Amino acid sequence: MGYSIAVVVLLLVHVCTSGRIVREIGEKCQTPNLEAGECRNIKNCPALLEYVRQSVAPTSTFLRDSNCGFEGLDALVCCPELSSRLTPWENGGNNRNRSTSTTRRPSSNSPSRISGNECGRSNLQIDRIVGGTTVALGAWPWVAALGYRSRTRSDLQWL
């Protein structure tokens, strides 16, 4: 009985860890595009942060394949060298050695910001306040104060 449990546990460990090598910050790695990279906190990887901001469908798969561990709650990713820019979705998600040079986009004539008198207003006739109180324009009704009590301290701790 003990032997079969040990085999099952080893099999589960193998399945859970196969293909996933946990690396440390600064270690060399290979991107999903088979390019040289360095394991970094995603907050310190401009190339991959750009993909997060663009929210293109294959991005989640590409980011998952770029993962090389965690630093607290932040993902560590295999960040490509700064000389190239990954393009995982240009060829339908086929991540094979696709790179382009890093050039700035020409600035566009973007519309001006919405004035404070218009922001937050809608021409919809649906009343979105359900069982609550209508708030003034500019108020932040979605903001909440979060607090907790721990086993060691009885006073309320605020986040």
CSV table of N, CA and C in Angstrom, one decimal:
chain,number,residue,atom,x,y,z
A,1,MET,N,0.8,-1.2,0.0
A,1,MET,CA,0.0,0.0,0.0
A,1,MET,C,0.9,1.3,0.0
A,2,GLY,N,1.9,1.3,0.9
A,2,GLY,CA,2.8,2.4,1.0
A,2,GLY,C,3.5,2.7,-0.3
A,3,TYR,N,3.9,1.6,-1.0
A,3,TYR,CA,4.6,1.7,-2.3
A,3,TYR,C,3.7,2.4,-3.4
A,4,SER,N,2.5,2.0,-3.4
A,4,SER,CA,1.6,2.6,-4.4
A,4,SER,C,1.3,4.1,-4.2
A,5,ILE,N,1.2,4.5,-2.9
A,5,ILE,CA,1.0,5.9,-2.5
A,5,ILE,C,2.2,6.7,-3.0
A,6,ALA,N,3.4,6.1,-2.7
A,6,ALA,CA,4.7,6.8,-3.1
A,6,ALA,C,4.7,7.0,-4.6
A,7,VAL,N,4.3,6.0,-5.3
A,7,VAL,CA,4.4,6.1,-6.8
A,7,VAL,C,3.4,7.2,-7.3
A,8,VAL,N,2.2,7.2,-6.7
A,8,VAL,CA,1.2,8.2,-7.1
A,8,VAL,C,1.7,9.6,-6.8
A,9,VAL,N,2.3,9.8,-5.6
A,9,VAL,CA,2.8,11.1,-5.2
A,9,VAL,C,3.9,11.5,-6.2
A,10,LEU,N,4.8,10.6,-6.5
A,10,LEU,CA,5.9,11.0,-7.4
A,10,LEU,C,5.4,11.3,-8.8
A,11,LEU,N,4.4,10.5,-9.2
A,11,LEU,CA,3.8,10.8,-10.5
A,11,LEU,C,3.1,12.2,-10.5
A,12,LEU,N,2.4,12.5,-9.5
A,12,LEU,CA,1.7,13.8,-9.4
A,12,LEU,C,2.8,14.9,-9.4
A,13,VAL,N,3.8,14.8,-8.7
A,13,VAL,CA,4.9,15.8,-8.6
A,13,VAL,C,5.5,16.0,-10.0
A,14,HIS,N,5.7,14.8,-10.7
A,14,HIS,CA,6.3,14.9,-12.1
A,14,HIS,C,5.3,15.6,-13.0
A,15,VAL,N,4.1,15.3,-13.0
A,15,VAL,CA,3.1,15.9,-13.9
A,15,VAL,C,3.0,17.4,-13.6
A,16,CYS,N,2.9,17.8,-12.3
A,16,CYS,CA,2.8,19.2,-12.0
A,16,CYS,C,4.0,20.0,-12.3
A,17,THR,N,5.2,19.4,-12.3
A,17,THR,CA,6.4,20.2,-12.5
A,17,THR,C,7.0,20.0,-13.9
A,18,SER,N,6.5,19.1,-14.7
A,18,SER,CA,7.1,18.8,-16.0
A,18,SER,C,6.9,20.0,-16.9
A,19,GLY,N,8.0,20.5,-17.5
A,19,GLY,CA,7.9,21.6,-18.4
A,19,GLY,C,7.9,22.9,-17.7
A,20,ARG,N,7.9,23.0,-16.4
A,20,ARG,CA,7.9,24.2,-15.6
A,20,ARG,C,9.2,24.2,-14.8
A,21,ILE,N,10.1,25.1,-15.1
A,21,ILE,CA,11.3,25.2,-14.3
A,21,ILE,C,11.3,26.5,-13.6
A,22,VAL,N,11.3,26.5,-12.3
A,22,VAL,CA,11.2,27.7,-11.6
A,22,VAL,C,12.6,28.3,-11.5
A,23,ARG,N,12.7,29.6,-11.9
A,23,ARG,CA,14.0,30.3,-12.0
A,23,ARG,C,14.0,31.4,-11.0
A,24,GLU,N,15.2,32.0,-10.8
A,24,GLU,CA,15.3,33.1,-9.9
A,24,GLU,C,15.5,34.4,-10.8
A,25,ILE,N,15.3,35.5,-10.2
A,25,ILE,CA,15.5,36.8,-10.9
A,25,ILE,C,17.0,36.9,-11.3
A,26,GLY,N,17.1,37.3,-12.6
A,26,GLY,CA,18.5,37.4,-13.2
A,26,GLY,C,19.0,36.2,-13.9
A,27,GLU,N,18.3,35.1,-13.7
A,27,GLU,CA,18.8,33.9,-14.4
A,27,GLU,C,18.5,34.0,-15.9
A,28,LYS,N,19.3,33.4,-16.7
A,28,LYS,CA,19.1,33.4,-18.2
A,28,LYS,C,18.0,32.4,-18.5
A,29,CYS,N,17.2,32.7,-19.5
A,29,CYS,CA,16.1,31.8,-19.9
A,29,CYS,C,15.8,32.0,-21.4
A,30,GLN,N,14.9,31.3,-21.9
A,30,GLN,CA,14.5,31.3,-23.3
A,30,GLN,C,13.0,31.7,-23.4
A,31,THR,N,12.7,32.7,-24.2
A,31,THR,CA,11.4,33.1,-24.4
A,31,THR,C,10.6,32.1,-25.2
A,32,PRO,N,9.3,32.2,-25.2
A,32,PRO,CA,8.5,31.3,-26.1
A,32,PRO,C,8.8,31.4,-27.6
A,33,ASN,N,9.5,32.5,-28.0
A,33,ASN,CA,9.9,32.7,-29.4
A,33,ASN,C,11.3,32.2,-29.6
A,34,LEU,N,11.8,31.4,-28.6
A,34,LEU,CA,13.2,30.8,-28.6
A,34,LEU,C,14.3,31.9,-28.7
A,35,GLU,N,14.0,33.0,-28.1
A,35,GLU,CA,15.1,34.1,-28.0
A,35,GLU,C,15.7,34.1,-26.6
A,36,ALA,N,16.9,34.6,-26.5
A,36,ALA,CA,17.5,34.7,-25.2
A,36,ALA,C,16.8,35.8,-24.3
A,37,GLY,N,16.7,35.5,-23.1
A,37,GLY,CA,16.0,36.4,-22.2
A,37,GLY,C,16.6,36.3,-20.8
A,38,GLU,N,16.0,37.1,-19.9
A,38,GLU,CA,16.4,37.0,-18.5
A,38,GLU,C,15.1,37.0,-17.6
A,39,CYS,N,15.1,36.2,-16.6
A,39,CYS,CA,14.0,36.0,-15.7
A,39,CYS,C,13.9,37.3,-14.8
A,40,ARG,N,12.7,38.0,-15.0
A,40,ARG,CA,12.5,39.3,-14.3
A,40,ARG,C,11.1,39.4,-13.7
A,41,ASN,N,10.9,40.3,-12.8
A,41,ASN,CA,9.5,40.6,-12.3
A,41,ASN,C,8.9,41.3,-13.5
A,42,ILE,N,7.6,40.9,-13.8
A,42,ILE,CA,6.9,41.4,-15.0
A,42,ILE,C,6.8,42.9,-15.0
A,43,LYS,N,6.9,43.5,-13.8
A,43,LYS,CA,6.8,45.0,-13.6
A,43,LYS,C,8.1,45.6,-14.2
A,44,ASN,N,9.2,44.8,-14.3
A,44,ASN,CA,10.4,45.3,-14.8
A,44,ASN,C,10.7,44.8,-16.2
A,45,CYS,N,9.7,44.4,-17.0
A,45,CYS,CA,9.8,43.9,-18.3
A,45,CYS,C,8.9,44.7,-19.2
A,46,PRO,N,9.4,45.8,-19.8
A,46,PRO,CA,8.5,46.7,-20.6
A,46,PRO,C,7.9,45.9,-21.8
A,47,ALA,N,8.7,45.0,-22.4
A,47,ALA,CA,8.1,44.3,-23.6
A,47,ALA,C,6.9,43.5,-23.3
A,48,LEU,N,6.9,42.8,-22.2
A,48,LEU,CA,5.7,42.0,-21.8
A,48,LEU,C,4.6,42.8,-21.2
A,49,LEU,N,5.0,43.9,-20.5
A,49,LEU,CA,3.9,44.8,-20.0
A,49,LEU,C,3.1,45.4,-21.1
A,50,GLU,N,3.7,45.7,-22.2
A,50,GLU,CA,3.0,46.2,-23.4
A,50,GLU,C,2.0,45.2,-23.8
A,51,TYR,N,2.2,43.9,-23.8
A,51,TYR,CA,1.3,42.9,-24.2
A,51,TYR,C,0.1,42.9,-23.3
A,52,VAL,N,0.4,43.0,-22.0
A,52,VAL,CA,-0.7,43.0,-21.0
A,52,VAL,C,-1.6,44.2,-21.3
A,53,ARG,N,-1.1,45.3,-21.5
A,53,ARG,CA,-1.9,46.5,-21.8
A,53,ARG,C,-2.7,46.4,-23.1
A,54,GLN,N,-2.2,45.7,-24.1
A,54,GLN,CA,-2.9,45.6,-25.4
A,54,GLN,C,-4.0,44.6,-25.3
A,55,SER,N,-4.0,43.6,-24.4
A,55,SER,CA,-5.1,42.6,-24.2
A,55,SER,C,-5.5,41.9,-25.5
A,56,VAL,N,-4.5,41.4,-26.2
A,56,VAL,CA,-4.8,40.7,-27.4
A,56,VAL,C,-5.0,39.2,-27.0
A,57,ALA,N,-5.9,38.5,-27.6
A,57,ALA,CA,-6.3,37.1,-27.2
A,57,ALA,C,-5.1,36.2,-27.0
A,58,PRO,N,-4.2,36.0,-27.9
A,58,PRO,CA,-3.1,35.0,-27.6
A,58,PRO,C,-2.1,35.5,-26.6
A,59,THR,N,-2.3,36.7,-26.1
A,59,THR,CA,-1.4,37.2,-25.1
A,59,THR,C,-1.3,36.4,-23.8
A,60,SER,N,-2.5,35.9,-23.3
A,60,SER,CA,-2.5,35.1,-22.1
A,60,SER,C,-1.7,33.8,-22.2
A,61,THR,N,-1.8,33.2,-23.4
A,61,THR,CA,-1.0,32.0,-23.6
A,61,THR,C,0.5,32.3,-23.7
A,62,PHE,N,0.8,33.4,-24.4
A,62,PHE,CA,2.2,33.8,-24.5
A,62,PHE,C,2.8,34.1,-23.1
A,63,LEU,N,2.0,34.9,-22.3
A,63,LEU,CA,2.5,35.3,-21.0
A,63,LEU,C,2.7,34.0,-20.1
A,64,ARG,N,1.7,33.1,-20.2
A,64,ARG,CA,1.8,31.9,-19.4
A,64,ARG,C,3.1,31.1,-19.8
A,65,ASP,N,3.4,31.0,-21.1
A,65,ASP,CA,4.6,30.3,-21.5
A,65,ASP,C,5.9,31.1,-21.1
A,66,SER,N,5.7,32.4,-20.9
A,66,SER,CA,6.9,33.2,-20.5
A,66,SER,C,7.2,33.1,-19.0
A,67,ASN,N,6.3,32.6,-18.2
A,67,ASN,CA,6.4,32.5,-16.8
A,67,ASN,C,7.6,31.7,-16.3
A,68,CYS,N,8.4,32.3,-15.4
A,68,CYS,CA,9.5,31.5,-14.8
A,68,CYS,C,9.5,31.5,-13.3
A,69,GLY,N,8.4,31.8,-12.7
A,69,GLY,CA,8.2,31.8,-11.2
A,69,GLY,C,7.4,32.9,-10.7
A,70,PHE,N,7.5,33.2,-9.4
A,70,PHE,CA,6.8,34.3,-8.8
A,70,PHE,C,7.7,34.9,-7.7
A,71,GLU,N,7.5,36.2,-7.5
A,71,GLU,CA,8.1,37.0,-6.5
A,71,GLU,C,6.9,37.6,-5.7
A,72,GLY,N,6.6,36.9,-4.6
A,72,GLY,CA,5.4,37.3,-3.9
A,72,GLY,C,4.2,37.0,-4.7
A,73,LEU,N,3.4,38.0,-5.0
A,73,LEU,CA,2.2,37.9,-5.9
A,73,LEU,C,2.5,38.3,-7.3
A,74,ASP,N,3.7,38.8,-7.6
A,74,ASP,CA,4.1,39.2,-9.0
A,74,ASP,C,4.7,38.1,-9.7
A,75,ALA,N,4.3,38.0,-11.0
A,75,ALA,CA,4.8,36.9,-11.9
A,75,ALA,C,6.3,37.3,-12.3
A,76,LEU,N,7.1,36.3,-12.4
A,76,LEU,CA,8.4,36.4,-13.0
A,76,LEU,C,8.3,35.9,-14.4
A,77,VAL,N,8.8,36.6,-15.3
A,77,VAL,CA,8.7,36.3,-16.7
A,77,VAL,C,10.1,36.2,-17.4
A,78,CYS,N,10.2,35.5,-18.5
A,78,CYS,CA,11.4,35.5,-19.3
A,78,CYS,C,11.3,36.7,-20.2
A,79,CYS,N,12.0,37.7,-19.8
A,79,CYS,CA,11.9,39.0,-20.5
A,79,CYS,C,13.0,39.0,-21.6
A,80,PRO,N,12.5,39.3,-22.9
A,80,PRO,CA,13.5,39.3,-24.0
A,80,PRO,C,14.5,40.4,-23.8
A,81,GLU,N,15.6,40.3,-24.6
A,81,GLU,CA,16.6,41.3,-24.6
A,81,GLU,C,16.0,42.6,-25.1
A,82,LEU,N,16.5,43.7,-24.7
A,82,LEU,CA,15.9,45.0,-25.1
A,82,LEU,C,16.0,45.3,-26.6
A,83,SER,N,16.9,44.6,-27.2
A,83,SER,CA,17.2,44.9,-28.6
A,83,SER,C,16.1,44.4,-29.6
A,84,SER,N,15.2,43.5,-29.0
A,84,SER,CA,14.1,43.0,-29.9
A,84,SER,C,12.8,43.1,-29.2
A,85,ARG,N,11.7,43.1,-29.9
A,85,ARG,CA,10.4,43.2,-29.4
A,85,ARG,C,9.6,42.0,-29.9
A,86,LEU,N,9.1,41.2,-29.0
A,86,LEU,CA,8.3,40.0,-29.3
A,86,LEU,C,7.0,40.3,-30.0
A,87,THR,N,6.6,39.5,-30.9
A,87,THR,CA,5.3,39.7,-31.6
A,87,THR,C,4.5,38.4,-31.6
A,88,PRO,N,4.0,37.9,-30.5
A,88,PRO,CA,3.4,36.6,-30.5
A,88,PRO,C,2.1,36.4,-31.3
A,89,TRP,N,1.4,37.4,-31.7
A,89,TRP,CA,0.1,37.2,-32.3
A,89,TRP,C,0.1,37.6,-33.8
A,90,GLU,N,1.2,38.1,-34.3
A,90,GLU,CA,1.2,38.5,-35.7
A,90,GLU,C,1.0,37.3,-36.7
A,91,ASN,N,1.4,36.1,-36.3
A,91,ASN,CA,1.3,35.0,-37.1
A,91,ASN,C,0.3,34.0,-36.5
A,92,GLY,N,-0.8,34.5,-36.0
A,92,GLY,CA,-1.8,33.6,-35.4
A,92,GLY,C,-1.5,32.9,-34.2
A,93,GLY,N,-0.5,33.4,-33.4
A,93,GLY,CA,-0.1,32.8,-32.2
A,93,GLY,C,1.0,31.8,-32.3
A,94,ASN,N,1.5,31.6,-33.6
A,94,ASN,CA,2.7,30.8,-33.8
A,94,ASN,C,3.9,31.5,-33.4
A,95,ASN,N,4.5,31.2,-32.2
A,95,ASN,CA,5.6,31.9,-31.6
A,95,ASN,C,6.9,31.4,-32.1
A,96,ARG,N,7.3,31.6,-33.3
A,96,ARG,CA,8.6,31.2,-33.8
A,96,ARG,C,9.4,32.3,-34.4
A,97,ASN,N,10.4,32.7,-33.6
A,97,ASN,CA,11.4,33.7,-34.0
A,97,ASN,C,10.8,34.9,-34.7
A,98,ARG,N,9.8,35.5,-34.2
A,98,ARG,CA,9.2,36.7,-34.8
A,98,ARG,C,9.7,37.9,-34.0
A,99,SER,N,10.4,38.8,-34.6
A,99,SER,CA,10.8,40.0,-33.9
A,99,SER,C,10.8,41.2,-34.8
A,100,THR,N,10.6,42.4,-34.3
A,100,THR,CA,10.7,43.6,-35.1
A,100,THR,C,11.5,44.6,-34.3
A,101,SER,N,12.0,45.6,-35.0
A,101,SER,CA,12.8,46.6,-34.3
A,101,SER,C,11.9,47.5,-33.4
A,102,THR,N,12.4,48.1,-32.4
A,102,THR,CA,11.7,48.9,-31.5
A,102,THR,C,11.7,50.4,-32.1
A,103,THR,N,10.6,50.7,-32.7
A,103,THR,CA,10.5,52.1,-33.3
A,103,THR,C,9.3,52.7,-32.6
A,104,ARG,N,9.3,54.0,-32.4
A,104,ARG,CA,8.2,54.7,-31.8
A,104,ARG,C,7.1,54.9,-32.9
A,105,ARG,N,5.9,54.8,-32.5
A,105,ARG,CA,4.7,55.1,-33.3
A,105,ARG,C,4.6,56.6,-33.5
A,106,PRO,N,4.2,57.0,-34.7
A,106,PRO,CA,4.0,58.5,-34.8
A,106,PRO,C,2.8,58.9,-33.9
A,107,SER,N,3.0,60.1,-33.4
A,107,SER,CA,1.9,60.6,-32.5
A,107,SER,C,0.7,60.9,-33.3
A,108,SER,N,-0.5,60.6,-32.7
A,108,SER,CA,-1.7,60.9,-33.4
A,108,SER,C,-2.4,62.0,-32.7
A,109,ASN,N,-3.4,62.6,-33.4
A,109,ASN,CA,-4.2,63.7,-32.9
A,109,ASN,C,-5.3,63.1,-32.0
A,110,SER,N,-5.0,62.8,-30.8
A,110,SER,CA,-6.0,62.2,-29.9
A,110,SER,C,-6.9,63.2,-29.4
A,111,PRO,N,-8.2,62.8,-29.2
A,111,PRO,CA,-9.2,63.8,-28.7
A,111,PRO,C,-8.8,64.3,-27.3
A,112,SER,N,-9.3,65.5,-27.0
A,112,SER,CA,-9.0,66.0,-25.7
A,112,SER,C,-9.8,65.3,-24.6
A,113,ARG,N,-9.4,65.5,-23.4
A,113,ARG,CA,-10.0,64.8,-22.3
A,113,ARG,C,-11.5,65.3,-22.2
A,114,ILE,N,-12.3,64.4,-21.6
A,114,ILE,CA,-13.7,64.8,-21.4
A,114,ILE,C,-13.7,65.7,-20.2
A,115,SER,N,-14.5,66.7,-20.3
A,115,SER,CA,-14.6,67.7,-19.2
A,115,SER,C,-15.2,67.1,-18.0
A,116,GLY,N,-15.0,67.7,-16.8
A,116,GLY,CA,-15.5,67.2,-15.6
A,116,GLY,C,-17.0,67.2,-15.5
A,117,ASN,N,-17.6,68.1,-16.3
A,117,ASN,CA,-19.1,68.2,-16.4
A,117,ASN,C,-19.7,67.1,-17.1
A,118,GLU,N,-19.0,66.4,-18.0
A,118,GLU,CA,-19.5,65.4,-18.9
A,118,GLU,C,-19.1,64.0,-18.4
A,119,CYS,N,-17.9,63.9,-17.7
A,119,CYS,CA,-17.4,62.6,-17.3
A,119,CYS,C,-18.4,62.0,-16.3
A,120,GLY,N,-18.7,60.7,-16.5
A,120,GLY,CA,-19.6,60.0,-15.6
A,120,GLY,C,-21.1,60.1,-15.9
A,121,ARG,N,-21.4,60.9,-16.9
A,121,ARG,CA,-22.8,61.1,-17.3
A,121,ARG,C,-23.1,60.2,-18.5
A,122,SER,N,-24.3,59.7,-18.5
A,122,SER,CA,-24.8,58.8,-19.6
A,122,SER,C,-26.1,59.2,-20.1
A,123,ASN,N,-26.4,59.0,-21.3
A,123,ASN,CA,-27.7,59.3,-21.9
A,123,ASN,C,-28.7,58.0,-21.8
A,124,LEU,N,-28.2,57.0,-21.1
A,124,LEU,CA,-29.1,55.8,-20.9
A,124,LEU,C,-30.2,56.2,-19.9
A,125,GLN,N,-31.4,55.6,-20.1
A,125,GLN,CA,-32.5,55.8,-19.3
A,125,GLN,C,-32.7,54.8,-18.2
A,126,ILE,N,-31.7,53.9,-18.1
A,126,ILE,CA,-31.8,52.8,-17.1
A,126,ILE,C,-31.2,53.4,-15.8
A,127,ASP,N,-31.9,53.2,-14.7
A,127,ASP,CA,-31.5,53.6,-13.4
A,127,ASP,C,-30.5,52.5,-12.8
A,128,ARG,N,-29.3,52.9,-12.7
A,128,ARG,CA,-28.3,51.9,-12.2
A,128,ARG,C,-28.1,51.9,-10.7
A,129,ILE,N,-28.8,52.8,-10.0
A,129,ILE,CA,-28.7,52.8,-8.5
A,129,ILE,C,-29.8,51.8,-8.0
A,130,VAL,N,-29.4,50.7,-7.4
A,130,VAL,CA,-30.4,49.7,-6.9
A,130,VAL,C,-30.2,49.7,-5.4
A,131,GLY,N,-31.2,50.2,-4.7
A,131,GLY,CA,-31.2,50.1,-3.2
A,131,GLY,C,-30.1,50.9,-2.6
A,132,GLY,N,-29.6,51.9,-3.3
A,132,GLY,CA,-28.5,52.7,-2.8
A,132,GLY,C,-28.9,54.2,-2.8
A,133,THR,N,-27.9,55.0,-2.7
A,133,THR,CA,-28.1,56.4,-2.7
A,133,THR,C,-27.3,57.0,-3.9
A,134,THR,N,-28.0,57.9,-4.7
A,134,THR,CA,-27.4,58.6,-5.8
A,134,THR,C,-26.3,59.5,-5.2
A,135,VAL,N,-25.1,59.5,-5.9
A,135,VAL,CA,-24.0,60.2,-5.4
A,135,VAL,C,-23.7,61.4,-6.4
A,136,ALA,N,-23.0,62.4,-5.9
A,136,ALA,CA,-22.7,63.6,-6.6
A,136,ALA,C,-21.6,63.3,-7.7
A,137,LEU,N,-21.7,64.0,-8.8
A,137,LEU,CA,-20.7,63.9,-9.8
A,137,LEU,C,-19.3,64.1,-9.3
A,138,GLY,N,-18.4,63.3,-9.5
A,138,GLY,CA,-17.0,63.4,-9.0
A,138,GLY,C,-16.8,62.6,-7.7
A,139,ALA,N,-17.8,62.1,-7.2
A,139,ALA,CA,-17.7,61.2,-6.0
A,139,ALA,C,-17.1,59.8,-6.4
A,140,TRP,N,-16.6,59.1,-5.5
A,140,TRP,CA,-16.1,57.8,-5.8
A,140,TRP,C,-16.9,56.7,-5.0
A,141,PRO,N,-18.1,56.4,-5.5
A,141,PRO,CA,-18.9,55.5,-4.7
A,141,PRO,C,-18.4,54.0,-4.7
A,142,TRP,N,-17.5,53.7,-5.5
A,142,TRP,CA,-16.9,52.3,-5.6
A,142,TRP,C,-15.8,52.1,-4.6
A,143,VAL,N,-15.3,53.2,-4.0
A,143,VAL,CA,-14.1,53.0,-3.1
A,143,VAL,C,-14.6,52.5,-1.8
A,144,ALA,N,-13.9,51.6,-1.2
A,144,ALA,CA,-14.2,51.0,0.1
A,144,ALA,C,-13.0,50.9,1.0
A,145,ALA,N,-13.1,51.1,2.2
A,145,ALA,CA,-12.0,51.0,3.2
A,145,ALA,C,-12.0,49.5,3.6
A,146,LEU,N,-10.9,48.9,3.6
A,146,LEU,CA,-10.8,47.5,4.0
A,146,LEU,C,-10.0,47.4,5.3
A,147,GLY,N,-10.5,46.6,6.2
A,147,GLY,CA,-9.9,46.4,7.5
A,147,GLY,C,-10.0,45.0,7.9
A,148,TYR,N,-9.2,44.6,8.9
A,148,TYR,CA,-9.3,43.2,9.4
A,148,TYR,C,-8.8,43.2,10.8
A,149,ARG,N,-9.1,42.1,11.5
A,149,ARG,CA,-8.6,41.8,12.8
A,149,ARG,C,-7.9,40.5,12.8
A,150,SER,N,-6.8,40.5,13.5
A,150,SER,CA,-6.0,39.3,13.5
A,150,SER,C,-6.1,38.5,14.8
A,151,ARG,N,-5.6,37.3,14.9
A,151,ARG,CA,-5.8,36.6,16.2
A,151,ARG,C,-4.9,37.2,17.3
A,152,THR,N,-3.8,37.9,16.9
A,152,THR,CA,-2.9,38.4,17.9
A,152,THR,C,-3.3,39.8,18.3
A,153,ARG,N,-4.0,40.5,17.5
A,153,ARG,CA,-4.4,41.9,17.8
A,153,ARG,C,-5.9,42.1,17.7
A,154,SER,N,-6.5,42.7,18.7
A,154,SER,CA,-8.0,42.8,18.6
A,154,SER,C,-8.4,44.1,18.0
A,155,ASP,N,-7.5,45.1,17.9
A,155,ASP,CA,-7.9,46.3,17.2
A,155,ASP,C,-7.9,46.1,15.7
A,156,LEU,N,-8.7,47.0,15.0
A,156,LEU,CA,-8.9,46.9,13.6
A,156,LEU,C,-7.7,47.4,12.9
A,157,GLN,N,-7.2,46.6,11.9
A,157,GLN,CA,-6.0,47.0,11.1
A,157,GLN,C,-6.5,47.4,9.7
A,158,TRP,N,-6.1,48.5,9.2
A,158,TRP,CA,-6.6,49.0,7.9
A,158,TRP,C,-5.6,48.8,6.8
A,159,LEU,N,-6.1,48.4,5.7
A,159,LEU,CA,-5.2,48.1,4.5
A,159,LEU,C,-4.9,49.4,3.8
